[in-house]
Short mmCIF file of C-alpha atoms in Angstrom, two decimals:
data_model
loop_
_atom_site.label_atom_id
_atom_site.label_comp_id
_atom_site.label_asym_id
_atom_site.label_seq_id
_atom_site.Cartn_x
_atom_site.Cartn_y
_atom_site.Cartn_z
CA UNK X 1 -108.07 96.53 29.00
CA UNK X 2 -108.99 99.09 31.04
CA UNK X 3 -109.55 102.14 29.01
CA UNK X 4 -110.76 104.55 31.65
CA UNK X 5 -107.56 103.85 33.73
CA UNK X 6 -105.41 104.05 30.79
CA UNK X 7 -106.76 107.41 29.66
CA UNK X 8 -106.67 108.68 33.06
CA UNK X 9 -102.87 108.36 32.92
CA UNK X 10 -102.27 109.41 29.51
CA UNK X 11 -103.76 112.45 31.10
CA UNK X 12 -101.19 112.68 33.81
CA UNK X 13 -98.34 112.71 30.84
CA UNK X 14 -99.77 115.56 28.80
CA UNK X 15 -99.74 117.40 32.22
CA UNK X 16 -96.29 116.58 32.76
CA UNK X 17 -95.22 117.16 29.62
CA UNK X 18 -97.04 120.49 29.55
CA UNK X 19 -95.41 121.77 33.11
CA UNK X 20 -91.96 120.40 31.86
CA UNK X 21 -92.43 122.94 29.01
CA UNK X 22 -92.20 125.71 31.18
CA UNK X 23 -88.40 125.63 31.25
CA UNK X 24 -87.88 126.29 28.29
CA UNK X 25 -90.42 128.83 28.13
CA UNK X 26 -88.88 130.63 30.61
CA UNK X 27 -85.59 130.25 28.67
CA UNK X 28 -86.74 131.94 25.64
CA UNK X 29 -88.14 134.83 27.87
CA UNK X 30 -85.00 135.43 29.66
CA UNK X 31 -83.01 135.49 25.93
CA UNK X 32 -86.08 137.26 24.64
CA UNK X 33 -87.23 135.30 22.00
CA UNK X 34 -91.08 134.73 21.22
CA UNK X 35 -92.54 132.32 23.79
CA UNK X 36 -95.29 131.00 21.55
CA UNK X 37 -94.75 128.09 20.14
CA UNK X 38 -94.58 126.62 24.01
CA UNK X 39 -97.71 128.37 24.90
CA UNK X 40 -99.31 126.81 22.29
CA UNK X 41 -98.46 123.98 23.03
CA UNK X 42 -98.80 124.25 26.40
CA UNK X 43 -102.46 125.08 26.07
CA UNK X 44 -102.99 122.37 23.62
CA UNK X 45 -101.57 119.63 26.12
CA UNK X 46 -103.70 121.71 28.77
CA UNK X 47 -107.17 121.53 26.96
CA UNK X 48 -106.46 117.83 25.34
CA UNK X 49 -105.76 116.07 29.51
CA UNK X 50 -108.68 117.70 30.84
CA UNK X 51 -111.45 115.87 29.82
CA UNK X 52 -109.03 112.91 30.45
CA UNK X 53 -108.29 113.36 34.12
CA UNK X 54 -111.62 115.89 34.94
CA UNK X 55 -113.07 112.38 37.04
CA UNK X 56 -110.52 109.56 38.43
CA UNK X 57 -111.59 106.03 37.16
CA UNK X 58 -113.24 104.33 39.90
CA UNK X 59 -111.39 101.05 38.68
CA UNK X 60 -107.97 101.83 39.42
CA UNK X 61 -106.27 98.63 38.88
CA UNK X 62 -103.80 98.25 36.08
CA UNK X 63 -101.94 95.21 35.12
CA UNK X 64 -98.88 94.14 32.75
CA UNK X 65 -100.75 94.78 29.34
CA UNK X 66 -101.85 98.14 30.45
CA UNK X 67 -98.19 99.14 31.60
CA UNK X 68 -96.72 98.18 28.36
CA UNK X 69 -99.78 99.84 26.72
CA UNK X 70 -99.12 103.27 28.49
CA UNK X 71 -95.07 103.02 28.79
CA UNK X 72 -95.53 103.05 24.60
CA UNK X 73 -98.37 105.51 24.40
CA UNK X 74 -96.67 107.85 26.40
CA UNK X 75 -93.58 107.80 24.46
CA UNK X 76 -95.59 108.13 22.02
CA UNK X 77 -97.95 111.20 22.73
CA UNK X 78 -94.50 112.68 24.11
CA UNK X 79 -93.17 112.86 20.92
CA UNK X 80 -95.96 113.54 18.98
CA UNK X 81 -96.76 117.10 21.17
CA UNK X 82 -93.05 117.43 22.26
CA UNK X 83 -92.49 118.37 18.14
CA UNK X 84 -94.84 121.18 18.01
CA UNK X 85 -92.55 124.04 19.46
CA UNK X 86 -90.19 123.28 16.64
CA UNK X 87 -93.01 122.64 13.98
CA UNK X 88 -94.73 126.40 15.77
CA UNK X 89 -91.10 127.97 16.00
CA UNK X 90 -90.26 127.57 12.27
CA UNK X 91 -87.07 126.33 13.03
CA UNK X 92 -88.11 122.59 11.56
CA UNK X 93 -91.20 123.69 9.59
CA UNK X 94 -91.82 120.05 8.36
CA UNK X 95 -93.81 117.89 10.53
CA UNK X 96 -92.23 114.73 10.14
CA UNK X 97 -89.09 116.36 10.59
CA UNK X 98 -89.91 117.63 13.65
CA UNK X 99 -91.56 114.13 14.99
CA UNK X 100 -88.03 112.52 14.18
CA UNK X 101 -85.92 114.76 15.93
CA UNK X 102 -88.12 115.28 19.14
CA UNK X 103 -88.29 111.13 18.92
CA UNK X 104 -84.36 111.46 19.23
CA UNK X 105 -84.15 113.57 21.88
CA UNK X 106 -86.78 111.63 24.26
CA UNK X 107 -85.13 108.31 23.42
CA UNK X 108 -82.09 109.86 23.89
CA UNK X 109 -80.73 108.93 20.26
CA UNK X 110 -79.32 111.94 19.28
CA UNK X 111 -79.90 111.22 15.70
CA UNK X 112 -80.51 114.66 13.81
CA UNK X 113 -82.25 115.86 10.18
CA UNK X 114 -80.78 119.41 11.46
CA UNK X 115 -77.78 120.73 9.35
CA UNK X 116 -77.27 124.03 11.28
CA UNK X 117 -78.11 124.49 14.75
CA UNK X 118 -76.16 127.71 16.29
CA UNK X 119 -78.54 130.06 14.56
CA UNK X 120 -81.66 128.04 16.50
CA UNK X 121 -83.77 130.14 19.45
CA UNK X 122 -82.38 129.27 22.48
CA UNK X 123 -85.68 128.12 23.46
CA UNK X 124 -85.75 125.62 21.22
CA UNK X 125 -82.37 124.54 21.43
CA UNK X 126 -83.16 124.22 25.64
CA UNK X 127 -86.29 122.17 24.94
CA UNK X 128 -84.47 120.10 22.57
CA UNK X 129 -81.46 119.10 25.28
CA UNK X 130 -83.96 119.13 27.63
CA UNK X 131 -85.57 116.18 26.24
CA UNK X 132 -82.64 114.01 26.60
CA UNK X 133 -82.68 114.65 30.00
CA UNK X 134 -86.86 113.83 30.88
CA UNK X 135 -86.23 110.73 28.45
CA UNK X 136 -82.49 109.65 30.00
CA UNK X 137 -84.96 108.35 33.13
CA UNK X 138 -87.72 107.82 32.06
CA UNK X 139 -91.26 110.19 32.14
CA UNK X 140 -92.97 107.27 34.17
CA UNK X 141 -90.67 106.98 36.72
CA UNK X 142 -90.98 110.42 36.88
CA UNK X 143 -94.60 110.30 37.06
CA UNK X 144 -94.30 107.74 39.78
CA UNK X 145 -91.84 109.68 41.98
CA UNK X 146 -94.32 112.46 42.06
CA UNK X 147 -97.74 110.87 42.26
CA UNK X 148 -98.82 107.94 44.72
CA UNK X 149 -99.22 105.28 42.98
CA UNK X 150 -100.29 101.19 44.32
CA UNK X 151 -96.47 99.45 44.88
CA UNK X 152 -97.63 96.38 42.89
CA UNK X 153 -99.82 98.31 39.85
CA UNK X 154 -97.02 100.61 39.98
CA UNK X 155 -94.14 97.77 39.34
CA UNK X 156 -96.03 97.04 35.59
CA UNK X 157 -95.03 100.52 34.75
CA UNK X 158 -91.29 100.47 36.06
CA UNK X 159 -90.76 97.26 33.89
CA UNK X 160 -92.96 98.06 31.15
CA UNK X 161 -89.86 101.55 30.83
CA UNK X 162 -86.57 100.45 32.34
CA UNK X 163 -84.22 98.76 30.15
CA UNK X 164 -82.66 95.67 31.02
CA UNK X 165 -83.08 91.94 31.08
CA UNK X 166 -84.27 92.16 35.00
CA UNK X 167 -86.00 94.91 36.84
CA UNK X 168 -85.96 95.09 40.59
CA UNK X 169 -87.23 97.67 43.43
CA UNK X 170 -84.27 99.27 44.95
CA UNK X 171 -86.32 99.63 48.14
CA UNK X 172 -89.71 97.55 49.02
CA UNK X 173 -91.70 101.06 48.41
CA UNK X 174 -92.28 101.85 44.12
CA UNK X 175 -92.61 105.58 44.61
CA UNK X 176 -89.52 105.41 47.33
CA UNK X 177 -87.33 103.93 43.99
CA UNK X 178 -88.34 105.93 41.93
CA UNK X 179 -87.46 109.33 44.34
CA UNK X 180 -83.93 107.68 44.80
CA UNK X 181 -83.03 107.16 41.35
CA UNK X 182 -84.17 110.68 40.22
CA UNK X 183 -82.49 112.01 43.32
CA UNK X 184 -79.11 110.05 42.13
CA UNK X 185 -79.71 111.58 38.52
CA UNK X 186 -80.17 115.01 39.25
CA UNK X 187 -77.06 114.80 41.83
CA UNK X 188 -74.93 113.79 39.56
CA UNK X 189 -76.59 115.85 36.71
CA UNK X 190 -75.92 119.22 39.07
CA UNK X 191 -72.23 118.34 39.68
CA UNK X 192 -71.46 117.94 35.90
CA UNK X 193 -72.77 121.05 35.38
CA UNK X 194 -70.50 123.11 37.95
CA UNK X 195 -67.50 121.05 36.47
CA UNK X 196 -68.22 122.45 32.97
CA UNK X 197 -68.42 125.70 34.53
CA UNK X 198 -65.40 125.35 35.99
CA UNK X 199 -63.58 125.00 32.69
CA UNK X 200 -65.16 128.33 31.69
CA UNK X 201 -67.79 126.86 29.40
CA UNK X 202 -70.87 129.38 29.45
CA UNK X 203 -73.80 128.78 31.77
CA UNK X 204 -76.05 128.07 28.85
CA UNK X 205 -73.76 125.64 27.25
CA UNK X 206 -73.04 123.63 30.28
CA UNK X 207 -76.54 123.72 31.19
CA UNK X 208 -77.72 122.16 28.22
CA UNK X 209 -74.37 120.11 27.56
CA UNK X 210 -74.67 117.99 31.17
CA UNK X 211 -78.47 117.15 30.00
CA UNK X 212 -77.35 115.96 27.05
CA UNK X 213 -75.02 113.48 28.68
CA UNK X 214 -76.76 113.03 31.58
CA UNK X 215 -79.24 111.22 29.32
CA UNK X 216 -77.02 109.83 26.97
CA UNK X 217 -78.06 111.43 23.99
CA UNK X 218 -75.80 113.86 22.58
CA UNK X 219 -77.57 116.95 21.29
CA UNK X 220 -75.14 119.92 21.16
CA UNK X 221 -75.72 123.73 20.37
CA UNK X 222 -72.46 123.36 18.35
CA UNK X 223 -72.58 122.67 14.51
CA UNK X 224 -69.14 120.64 15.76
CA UNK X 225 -70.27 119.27 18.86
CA UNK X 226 -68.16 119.21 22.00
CA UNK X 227 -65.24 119.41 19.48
CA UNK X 228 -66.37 123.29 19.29
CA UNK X 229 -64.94 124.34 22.16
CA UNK X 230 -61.78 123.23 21.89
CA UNK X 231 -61.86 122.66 25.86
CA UNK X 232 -59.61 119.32 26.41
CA UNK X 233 -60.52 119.62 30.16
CA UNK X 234 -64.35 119.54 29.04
CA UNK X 235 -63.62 117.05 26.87
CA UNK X 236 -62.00 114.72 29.94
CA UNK X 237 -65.42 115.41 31.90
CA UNK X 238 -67.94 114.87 29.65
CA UNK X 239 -65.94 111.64 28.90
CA UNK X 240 -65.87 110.59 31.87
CA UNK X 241 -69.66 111.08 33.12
CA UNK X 242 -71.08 109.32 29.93
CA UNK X 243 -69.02 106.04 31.37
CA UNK X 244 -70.86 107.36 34.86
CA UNK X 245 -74.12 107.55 33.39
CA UNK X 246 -73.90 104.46 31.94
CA UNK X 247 -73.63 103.15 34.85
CA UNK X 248 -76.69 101.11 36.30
CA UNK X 249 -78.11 103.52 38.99
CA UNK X 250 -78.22 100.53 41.38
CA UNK X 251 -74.41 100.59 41.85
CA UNK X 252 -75.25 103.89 43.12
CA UNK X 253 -77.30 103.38 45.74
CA UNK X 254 -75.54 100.57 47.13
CA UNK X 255 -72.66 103.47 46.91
CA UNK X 256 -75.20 105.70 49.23
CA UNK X 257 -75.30 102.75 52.01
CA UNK X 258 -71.92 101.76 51.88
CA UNK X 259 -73.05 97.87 50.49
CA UNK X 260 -68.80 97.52 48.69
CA UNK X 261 -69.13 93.77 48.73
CA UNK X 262 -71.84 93.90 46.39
CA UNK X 263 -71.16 96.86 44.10
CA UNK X 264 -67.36 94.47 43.56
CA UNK X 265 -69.12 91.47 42.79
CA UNK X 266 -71.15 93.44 40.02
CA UNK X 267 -70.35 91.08 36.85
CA UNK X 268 -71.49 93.55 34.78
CA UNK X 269 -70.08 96.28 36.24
CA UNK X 270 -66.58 94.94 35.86
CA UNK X 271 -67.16 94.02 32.29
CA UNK X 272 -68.12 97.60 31.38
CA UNK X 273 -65.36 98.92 32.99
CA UNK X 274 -62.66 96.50 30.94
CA UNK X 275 -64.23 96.96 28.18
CA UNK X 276 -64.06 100.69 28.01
CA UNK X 277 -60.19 100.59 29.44
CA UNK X 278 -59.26 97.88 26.74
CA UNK X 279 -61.05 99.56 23.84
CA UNK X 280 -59.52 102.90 24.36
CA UNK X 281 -56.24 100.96 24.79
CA UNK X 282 -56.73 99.49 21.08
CA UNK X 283 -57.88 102.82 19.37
CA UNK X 284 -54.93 104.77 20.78
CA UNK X 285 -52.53 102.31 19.70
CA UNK X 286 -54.27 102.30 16.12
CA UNK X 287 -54.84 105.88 15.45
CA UNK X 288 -51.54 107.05 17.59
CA UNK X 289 -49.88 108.01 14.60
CA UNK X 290 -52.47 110.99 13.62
CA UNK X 291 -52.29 113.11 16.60
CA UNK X 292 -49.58 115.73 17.76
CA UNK X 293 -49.29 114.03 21.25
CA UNK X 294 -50.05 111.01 23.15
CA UNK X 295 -52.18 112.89 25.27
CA UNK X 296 -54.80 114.21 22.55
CA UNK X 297 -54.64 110.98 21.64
CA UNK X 298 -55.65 109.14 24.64
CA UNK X 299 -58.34 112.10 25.17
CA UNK X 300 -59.83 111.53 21.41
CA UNK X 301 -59.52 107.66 22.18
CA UNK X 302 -61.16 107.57 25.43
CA UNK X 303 -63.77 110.21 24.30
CA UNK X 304 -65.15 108.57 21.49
CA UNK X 305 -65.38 105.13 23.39
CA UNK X 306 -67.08 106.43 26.18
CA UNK X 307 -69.83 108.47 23.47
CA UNK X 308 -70.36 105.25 21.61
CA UNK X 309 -70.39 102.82 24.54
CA UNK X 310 -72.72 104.95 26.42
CA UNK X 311 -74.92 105.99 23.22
CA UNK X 312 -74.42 109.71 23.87
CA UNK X 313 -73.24 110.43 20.47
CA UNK X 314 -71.13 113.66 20.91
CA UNK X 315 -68.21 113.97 18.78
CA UNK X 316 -65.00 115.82 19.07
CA UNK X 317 -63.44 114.20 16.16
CA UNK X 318 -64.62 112.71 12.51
CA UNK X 319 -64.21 108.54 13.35
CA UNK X 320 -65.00 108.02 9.32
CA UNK X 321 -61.42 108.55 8.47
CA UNK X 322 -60.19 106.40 11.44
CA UNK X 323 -58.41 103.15 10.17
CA UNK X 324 -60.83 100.29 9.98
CA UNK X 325 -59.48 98.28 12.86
CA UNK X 326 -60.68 101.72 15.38
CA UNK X 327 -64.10 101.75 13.71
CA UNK X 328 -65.20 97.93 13.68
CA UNK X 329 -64.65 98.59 17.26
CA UNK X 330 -66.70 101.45 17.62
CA UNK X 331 -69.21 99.37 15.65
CA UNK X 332 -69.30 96.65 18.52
CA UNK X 333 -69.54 99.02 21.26
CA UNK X 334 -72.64 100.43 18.99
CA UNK X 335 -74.86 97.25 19.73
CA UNK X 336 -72.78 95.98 23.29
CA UNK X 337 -74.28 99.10 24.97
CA UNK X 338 -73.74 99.93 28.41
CA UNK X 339 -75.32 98.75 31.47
CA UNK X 340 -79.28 97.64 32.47
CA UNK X 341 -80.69 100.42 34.49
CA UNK X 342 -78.53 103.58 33.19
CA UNK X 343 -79.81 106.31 30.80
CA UNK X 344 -77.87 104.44 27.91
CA UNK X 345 -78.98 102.45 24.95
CA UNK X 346 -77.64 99.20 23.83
CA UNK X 347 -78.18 95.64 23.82
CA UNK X 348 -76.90 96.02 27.56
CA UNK X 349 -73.55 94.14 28.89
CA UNK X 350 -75.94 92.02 31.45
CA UNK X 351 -78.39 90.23 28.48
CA UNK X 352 -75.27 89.84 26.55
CA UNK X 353 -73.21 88.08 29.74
CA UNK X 354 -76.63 85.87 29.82
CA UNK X 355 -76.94 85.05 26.50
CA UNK X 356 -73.23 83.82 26.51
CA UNK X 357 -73.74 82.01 29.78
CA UNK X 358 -77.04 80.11 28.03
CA UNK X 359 -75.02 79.03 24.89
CA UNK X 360 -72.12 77.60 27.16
CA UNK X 361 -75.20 75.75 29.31
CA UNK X 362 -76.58 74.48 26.04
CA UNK X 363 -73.71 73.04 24.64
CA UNK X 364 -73.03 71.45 28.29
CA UNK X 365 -76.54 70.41 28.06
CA UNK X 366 -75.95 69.12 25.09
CA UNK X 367 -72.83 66.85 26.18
CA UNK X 368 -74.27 65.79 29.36
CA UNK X 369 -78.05 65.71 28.58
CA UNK X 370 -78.87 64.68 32.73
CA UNK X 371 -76.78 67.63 34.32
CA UNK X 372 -78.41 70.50 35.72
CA UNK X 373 -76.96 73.83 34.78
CA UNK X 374 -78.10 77.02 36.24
CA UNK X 375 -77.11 80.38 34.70
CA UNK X 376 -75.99 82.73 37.01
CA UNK X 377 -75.15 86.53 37.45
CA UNK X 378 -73.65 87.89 40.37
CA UNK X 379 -74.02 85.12 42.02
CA UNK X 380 -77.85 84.69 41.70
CA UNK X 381 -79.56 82.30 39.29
CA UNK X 382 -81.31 83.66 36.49
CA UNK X 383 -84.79 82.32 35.43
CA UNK X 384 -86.16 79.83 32.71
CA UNK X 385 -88.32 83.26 32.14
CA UNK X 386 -85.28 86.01 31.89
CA UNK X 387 -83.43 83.63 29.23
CA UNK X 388 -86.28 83.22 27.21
CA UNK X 389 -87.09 87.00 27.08
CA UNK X 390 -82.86 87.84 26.60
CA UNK X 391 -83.49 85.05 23.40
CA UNK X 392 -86.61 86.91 22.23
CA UNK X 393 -84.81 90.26 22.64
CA UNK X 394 -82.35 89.53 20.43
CA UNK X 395 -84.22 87.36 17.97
CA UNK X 396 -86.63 90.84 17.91
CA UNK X 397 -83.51 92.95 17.42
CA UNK X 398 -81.52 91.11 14.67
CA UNK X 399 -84.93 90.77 12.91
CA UNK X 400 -85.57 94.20 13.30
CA UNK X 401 -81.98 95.38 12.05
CA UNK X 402 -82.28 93.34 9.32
CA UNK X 403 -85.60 94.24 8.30
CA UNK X 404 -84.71 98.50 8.49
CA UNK X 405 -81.83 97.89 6.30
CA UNK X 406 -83.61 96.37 4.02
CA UNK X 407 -86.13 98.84 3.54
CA UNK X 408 -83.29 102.05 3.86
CA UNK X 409 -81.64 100.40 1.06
CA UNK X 410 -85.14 102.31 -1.10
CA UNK X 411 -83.37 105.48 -0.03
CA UNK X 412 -80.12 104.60 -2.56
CA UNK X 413 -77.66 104.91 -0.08
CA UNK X 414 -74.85 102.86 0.43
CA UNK X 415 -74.84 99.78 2.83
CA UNK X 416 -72.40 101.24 5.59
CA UNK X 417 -75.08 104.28 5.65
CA UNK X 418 -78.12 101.86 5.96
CA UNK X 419 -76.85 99.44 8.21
CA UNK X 420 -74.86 101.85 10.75
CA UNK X 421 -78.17 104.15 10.62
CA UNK X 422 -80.34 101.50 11.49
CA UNK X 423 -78.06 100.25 14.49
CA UNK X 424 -78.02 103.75 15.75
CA UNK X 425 -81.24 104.28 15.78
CA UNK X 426 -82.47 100.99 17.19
CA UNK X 427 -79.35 101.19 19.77
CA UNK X 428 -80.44 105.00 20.61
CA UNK X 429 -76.60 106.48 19.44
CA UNK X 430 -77.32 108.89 16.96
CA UNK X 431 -74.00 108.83 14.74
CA UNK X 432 -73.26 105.85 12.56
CA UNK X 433 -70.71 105.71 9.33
CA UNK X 434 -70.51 107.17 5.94
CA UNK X 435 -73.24 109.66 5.44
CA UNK X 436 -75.24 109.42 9.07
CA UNK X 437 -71.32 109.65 10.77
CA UNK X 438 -70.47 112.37 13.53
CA UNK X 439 -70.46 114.97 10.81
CA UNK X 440 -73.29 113.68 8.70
CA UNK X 441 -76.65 113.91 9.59
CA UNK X 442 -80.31 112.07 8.68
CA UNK X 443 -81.83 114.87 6.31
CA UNK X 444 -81.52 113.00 2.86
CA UNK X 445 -83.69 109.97 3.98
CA UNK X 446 -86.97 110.04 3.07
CA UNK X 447 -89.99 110.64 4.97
CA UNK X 448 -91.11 107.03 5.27
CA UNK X 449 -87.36 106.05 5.99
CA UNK X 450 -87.52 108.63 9.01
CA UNK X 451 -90.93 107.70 10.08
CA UNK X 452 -89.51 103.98 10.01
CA UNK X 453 -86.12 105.27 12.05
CA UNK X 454 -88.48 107.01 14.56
CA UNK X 455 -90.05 103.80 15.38
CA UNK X 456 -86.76 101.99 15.40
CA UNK X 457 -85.53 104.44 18.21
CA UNK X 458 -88.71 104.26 20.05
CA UNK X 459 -88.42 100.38 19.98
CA UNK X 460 -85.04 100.22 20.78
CA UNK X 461 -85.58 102.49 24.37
CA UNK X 462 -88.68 100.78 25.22
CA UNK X 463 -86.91 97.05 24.75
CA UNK X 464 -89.08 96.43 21.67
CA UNK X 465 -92.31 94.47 23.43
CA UNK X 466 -94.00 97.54 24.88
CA UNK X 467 -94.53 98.81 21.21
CA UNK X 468 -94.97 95.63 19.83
CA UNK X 469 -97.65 94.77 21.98
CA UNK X 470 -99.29 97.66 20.65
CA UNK X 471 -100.28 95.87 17.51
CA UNK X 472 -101.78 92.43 19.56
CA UNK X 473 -105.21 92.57 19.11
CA UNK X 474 -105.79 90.71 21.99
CA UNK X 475 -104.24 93.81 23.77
CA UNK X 476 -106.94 95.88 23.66
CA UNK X 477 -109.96 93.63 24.63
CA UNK X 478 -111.64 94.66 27.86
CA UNK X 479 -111.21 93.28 31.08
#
């Protein structure tokens, strides 16, 4: 392990996180509320990086252990700084409390202990949106789209942080990709923005309302949520750019240089697509009967599938009371996902198409024992190596699940509460069922239950090895 190296970059993150503080500093200024909790904790992150980054390694070189080992220390010292301005502001004066909910904003969860928010500085309420938006991307591709970094050390940290079974370049050049993708994101982040404004949403609100779905994560300034406003054409937008943001950023590029033939033969792409269409067919159909016209219904249909299938977690309507049939869907768009390479959480429609593909080749293999199958997506053959790490994925993640439910079930709440709370959290949705649903929140768990969530959500954005590996001893022997 190379310490000095990894130091060195934890180094670079503090800075980062410390000059990504200033927005929100200068938010509280400008609504003229006290801007010291982020100087404090400005100058902390200041003080702390210095003697980190004072004298560059002269060993450079960083492999795959030391890119998991920083992807899941930097989420890590993110969150554990990124709570102080609401721990300093007062307005979550518990810790722990704070740690979970600035945890859900950088993983872009969206789970919340908060019961209130409208009454919250503006600051704070900024910073916490804000959040969604660093974490939608990622803070190491961000770190590698500003910095030079080497292409090939460089690659350990994009798929040590991108989520998805596969991770590829989108151009030969690391620091090239990562420019793109955050030039795609804050595009597309900039045009929400105007739409909202366009249906006469305040500045502030769409400001804070297009980072929140821009990352997928579903913080709102509203007690209600998006349901606040009562703003159907908002409702339509915001709808439709969580299905756009959960959308792998690939698709996009090939969009820039005109590459159609590929972008059609997406597999997952189409999938995500039919899914979302069929599923919104199904709820409207079921809950048709509760709504004044077909077209709220539709709108509260399509609106809900595109916040669970995305894992943005806004709300305009309470899904408890939806008939069970509408909610056991919702429930299976909770672990499908979206797709690899977007902001949103999930199991991701690509490892599921593989995993399918692999059982079907088994149980070929299985008939015909001398046949060679090959699993393929788009076209291309996957490897013996992606299969095996979809297989361990999902062996990690129903292990996981089952293992957080268990230990919830201390807390005394019911099983639709542990169970949906624990799939939200390791999916990164926020809202589950019962008493964690759109109108519930997670401020009657206990401390060790929200410590436990915290590392559920940080698992589930980081694909579950990167913190894993955290606990290998073998990890953290030198070079």
């Amino acid at each position: 392990m190379n310490y000095r190296m990894l130091g060195y970059l934890f180094g670079i993150i503090m800075l980062i996180e410390a000059a990504l503080m200033v927005l929100p500093l200068i938010v509280s200024m400008v609504f003229r509320e006290s801007p010291v909790p982020f100087l404090l904790t400005v100058a902390a992150l200041i003080v702390l990086s210095f003697p980190l980054i004072c004298r560059k390694p002269k060993d450079t070189r960083i492999y795959a252990k030391e890119g998991f080992v920083t992807a899941a220390g930097a989420w890590v010292l993110l969150s554990l700084f990124g709570a102080l301005p609401f721990f300093f502001s007062g307005a979550i004066p518990n810790y722990i409390d704070a740690f979970f909910e600035t945890v859900s904003g950088f993983t872009t969860t969206g789970a919340s202990i908060l019961t209130e928010v409208e009454s919250l500085p503006k600051g704070i309420l900024f910073w916490r949106s804000f959040t969604h938006w660093v974490g939608g991307m990622g803070v190491l591709v961000f770190m590698l789209a500003i910095l030079p970094a080497d292409n090939g050390q460089a690659m350990h940290l994009l798929r040590a942080e991108v989520p998805g079974p596969t991770k590829d370049k989108i151009v030969p050049k690391m620091r090239q990709t990562a420019l793109i993708l955050y030039g795609i994101y804050m595009c597309l982040t900039l045009i929400l923005i105007f739409l909202l404004l366009l249906t006469k949403m305040p500045l502030y609100d769409s400001v804070v309302n297009a980072f929140a779905t821009a990352g997928t994560g579903g913080f709102s300034v509203k007690n209600a949520s998006i349901g606040a406003y009562s703003n159907p054409a908002a409702e339509w937008i915001i709808g439709i750019f969580m299905i756009i943001f959960g959308i792998n950023f690939n698709v996009y590029f090939l969009l820039l240089v005109k590459r159609f033939k590929d972008i059609f033969k997406n597999e997952e792409l189409r999938l995500y697509l039919l899914i979302c269409v069929l599923s919104t067919i199904a709820i409207t159909a079921n809950i048709f009967d509760c709504f004044a016209s077909t077209e709220d219904a539709i709108r509260t249909s399509f609106f809900q599938v595109s916040t669970i299938v995305s894992t943005t977690g806004f709300a305009t309507t309470d899904f408890n009371h939806w008939p069970s049939f509408s909610k056991t869907i919702l429930l299976l768009l909770m672990i499908l996902g979206s797709c690899a390479g977007s902001t949103a959480g999930g199991l991701k429609i690509s490892r599921v198409i593989i995993a399918v593909k692999n059982i079907f080749r088994s149980i070929k293999k299985t008939v015909r024992p001398r046949s060679v199958n090959v699993v393929r997506l788009d076209g291309d053959a996957i490897s013996e190596t992606t299969l095996h790490a979809t297989a361990n994925y999902l062996s990690v993640y129903f292990a996981l699940t089952v293992l957080t439910t268990l230990l919830l079930s201390l807390d005394g709440f019911d099983l639709e509460t542990n169970l949906s709370a624990t799939l939200a959290c390791i999916n990164n949705i926020g809202p589950g069922f019962s008493v964690v649903g759109p109108t519930g929140n997670y401020s009657g768990f206990s401390y060790f239950s929200k410590l436990l969530l915290s590392f559920d959500m940080l698992a589930g954005r980081l694909e579950f090895m990167p913190l894993l590996i955290l606990f290998s001893p073998s990890v953290w022997k030198r070079n």
